[in-house]
Short mmCIF file of C-alpha atoms in Angstrom, two decimals:
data_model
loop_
_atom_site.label_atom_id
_atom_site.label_comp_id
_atom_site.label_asym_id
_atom_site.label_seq_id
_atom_site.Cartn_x
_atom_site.Cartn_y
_atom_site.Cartn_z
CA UNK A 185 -96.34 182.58 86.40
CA UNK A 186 -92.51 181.17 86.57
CA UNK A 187 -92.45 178.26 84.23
CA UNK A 188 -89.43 175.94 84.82
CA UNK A 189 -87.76 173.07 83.19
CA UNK A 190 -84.35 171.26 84.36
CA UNK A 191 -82.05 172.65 81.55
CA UNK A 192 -80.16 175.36 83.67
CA UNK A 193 -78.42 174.18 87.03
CA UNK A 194 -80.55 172.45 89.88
CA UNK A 195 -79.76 175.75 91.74
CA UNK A 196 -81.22 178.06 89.62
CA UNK A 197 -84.21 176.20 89.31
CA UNK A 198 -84.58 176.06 93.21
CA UNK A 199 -83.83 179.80 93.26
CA UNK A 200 -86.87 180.45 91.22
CA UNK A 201 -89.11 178.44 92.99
CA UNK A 202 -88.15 180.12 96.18
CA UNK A 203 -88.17 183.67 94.30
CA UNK A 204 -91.91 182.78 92.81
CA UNK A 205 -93.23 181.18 96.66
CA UNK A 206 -91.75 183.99 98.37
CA UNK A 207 -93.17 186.79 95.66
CA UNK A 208 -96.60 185.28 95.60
CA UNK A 209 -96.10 183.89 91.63
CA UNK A 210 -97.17 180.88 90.58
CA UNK A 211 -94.40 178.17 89.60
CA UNK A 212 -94.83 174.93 87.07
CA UNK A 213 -92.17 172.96 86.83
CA UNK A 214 -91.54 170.42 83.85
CA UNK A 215 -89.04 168.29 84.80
CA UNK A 216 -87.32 167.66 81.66
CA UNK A 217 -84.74 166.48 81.37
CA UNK A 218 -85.53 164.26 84.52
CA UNK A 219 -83.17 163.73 87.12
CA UNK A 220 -83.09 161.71 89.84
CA UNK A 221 -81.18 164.03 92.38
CA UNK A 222 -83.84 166.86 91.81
CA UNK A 223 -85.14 167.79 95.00
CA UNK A 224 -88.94 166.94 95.74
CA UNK A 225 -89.34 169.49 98.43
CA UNK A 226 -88.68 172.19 96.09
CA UNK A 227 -91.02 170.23 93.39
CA UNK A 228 -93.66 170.53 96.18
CA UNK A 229 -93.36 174.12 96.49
CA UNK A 230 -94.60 174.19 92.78
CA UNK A 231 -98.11 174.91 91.78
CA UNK A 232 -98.08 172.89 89.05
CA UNK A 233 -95.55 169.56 88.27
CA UNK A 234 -95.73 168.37 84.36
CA UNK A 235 -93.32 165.19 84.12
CA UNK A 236 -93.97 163.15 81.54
CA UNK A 237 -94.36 159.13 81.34
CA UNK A 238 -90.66 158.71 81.03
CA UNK A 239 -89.47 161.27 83.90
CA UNK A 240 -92.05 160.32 86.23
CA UNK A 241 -90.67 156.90 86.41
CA UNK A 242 -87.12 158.18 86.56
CA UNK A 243 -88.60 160.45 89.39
CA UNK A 244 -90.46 157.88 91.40
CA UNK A 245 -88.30 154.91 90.72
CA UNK A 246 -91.97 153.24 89.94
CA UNK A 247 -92.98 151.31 86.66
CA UNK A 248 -95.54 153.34 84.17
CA UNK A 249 -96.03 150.22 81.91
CA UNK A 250 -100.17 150.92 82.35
CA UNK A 251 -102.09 153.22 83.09
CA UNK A 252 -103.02 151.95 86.71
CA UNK A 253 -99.15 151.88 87.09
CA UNK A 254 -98.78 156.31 85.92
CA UNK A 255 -101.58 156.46 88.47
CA UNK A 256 -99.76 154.61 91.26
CA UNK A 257 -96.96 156.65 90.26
CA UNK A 258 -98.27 160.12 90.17
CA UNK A 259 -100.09 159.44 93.76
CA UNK A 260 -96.87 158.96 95.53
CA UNK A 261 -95.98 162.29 94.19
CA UNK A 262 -99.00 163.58 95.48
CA UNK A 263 -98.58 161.72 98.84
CA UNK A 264 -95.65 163.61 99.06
CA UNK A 265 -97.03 166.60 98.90
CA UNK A 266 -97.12 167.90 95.16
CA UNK A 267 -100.13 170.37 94.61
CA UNK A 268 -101.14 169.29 90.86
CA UNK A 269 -99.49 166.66 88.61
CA UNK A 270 -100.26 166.28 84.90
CA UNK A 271 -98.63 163.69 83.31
CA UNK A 272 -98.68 163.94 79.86
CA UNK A 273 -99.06 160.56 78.57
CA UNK A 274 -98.77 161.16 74.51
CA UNK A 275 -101.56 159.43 72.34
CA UNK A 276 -102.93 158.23 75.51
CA UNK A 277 -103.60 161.43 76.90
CA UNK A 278 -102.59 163.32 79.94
CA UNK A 279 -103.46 162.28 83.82
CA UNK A 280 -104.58 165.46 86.30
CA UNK A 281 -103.94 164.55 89.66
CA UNK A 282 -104.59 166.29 92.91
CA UNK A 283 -104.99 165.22 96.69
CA UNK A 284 -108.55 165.24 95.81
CA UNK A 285 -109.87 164.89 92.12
CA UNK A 286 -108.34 162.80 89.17
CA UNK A 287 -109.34 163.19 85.36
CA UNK A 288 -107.60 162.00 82.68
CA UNK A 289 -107.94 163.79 79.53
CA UNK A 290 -107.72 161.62 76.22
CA UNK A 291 -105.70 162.73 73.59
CA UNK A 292 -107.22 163.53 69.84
CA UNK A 293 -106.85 160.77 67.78
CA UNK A 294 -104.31 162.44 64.69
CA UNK A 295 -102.04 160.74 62.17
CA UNK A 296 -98.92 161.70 63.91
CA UNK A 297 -95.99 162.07 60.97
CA UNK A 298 -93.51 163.40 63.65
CA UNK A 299 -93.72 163.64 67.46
CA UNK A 300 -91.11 165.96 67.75
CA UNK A 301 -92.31 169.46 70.07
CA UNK A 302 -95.29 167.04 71.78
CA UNK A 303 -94.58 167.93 75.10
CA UNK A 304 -94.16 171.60 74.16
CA UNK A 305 -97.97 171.38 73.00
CA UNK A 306 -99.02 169.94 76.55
CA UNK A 307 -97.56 172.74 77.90
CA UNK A 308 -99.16 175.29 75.73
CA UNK A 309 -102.36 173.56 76.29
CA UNK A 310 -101.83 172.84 79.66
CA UNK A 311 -100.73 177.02 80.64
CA UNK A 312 -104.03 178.85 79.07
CA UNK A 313 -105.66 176.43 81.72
CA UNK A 314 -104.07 177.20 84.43
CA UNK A 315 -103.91 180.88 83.61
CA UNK A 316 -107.16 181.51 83.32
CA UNK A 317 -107.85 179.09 87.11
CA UNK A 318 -110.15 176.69 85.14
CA UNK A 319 -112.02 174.60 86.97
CA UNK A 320 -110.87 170.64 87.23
CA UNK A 321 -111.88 169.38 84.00
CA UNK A 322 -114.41 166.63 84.06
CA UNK A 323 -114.42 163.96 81.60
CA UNK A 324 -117.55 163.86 79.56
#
């Protein structure tokens, strides 16, 4: 699996996506830092898309102020063709969207004393997932 995030010029990033499609490797693509002028064909090539609250609405131009709202939000991604969005939503959880199933996944209550690396820990709970082709998680 090619894992991606927008740190290294937009180029690259669509370079590897094209290298991974074209060489049968999976591709997840964190979008972080978020920028508007990323290219959503090339995010649709991804297997996997893992914005955040914050860079899905800088993505979709779309309020996340509720959950119903990250929902709107992450189907017009979907709608646009994106295989599998998980929005990682912080204490509230994360939201795993396809065309055709939707779970969200609540977080562990903790006593946070620092968020900082929080979206590195979706990741490295969100990879041993997809690694090992889990089935869509159903809520209990």
């Amino acid at each position: 699996m090619i894992v991606l995030q927008l740190e290294v010029q937009l180029e690259t990033v669509y370079h590897a996506i094209e290298f991974g499609k074209k060489n049968g490797i999976e591709v997840l693509l964190n979008p972080a830092p978020a920028l508007r002028e990323l290219d959503m064909s090339y995010a649709c090539k991804c297997d996997f898309f893992i914005p955040n609250e914050t860079e899905l609405e800088i993505l979709t131009g779309m309020s996340v102020d509720t959950y119903d709202h990250i929902r709107l939000a992450a189907r017009s991604l979907v709608d646009k063709g994106l295989n599998n969005i998980i929005v990682t939503m912080s204490e509230k959880g994360a939201l795993w969207m396809t065309r055709d199933q939707e779970v969200h996944v609540p977080a562990f209550k903790v006593n946070a004393v620092d968020t900082s690396g929080a979206a590195v820990t979706h990741l490295l709970v969100a990879f041993p997932i997809i690694m090992f082709k889990a089935v869509m998680l159903k809520p209990l």
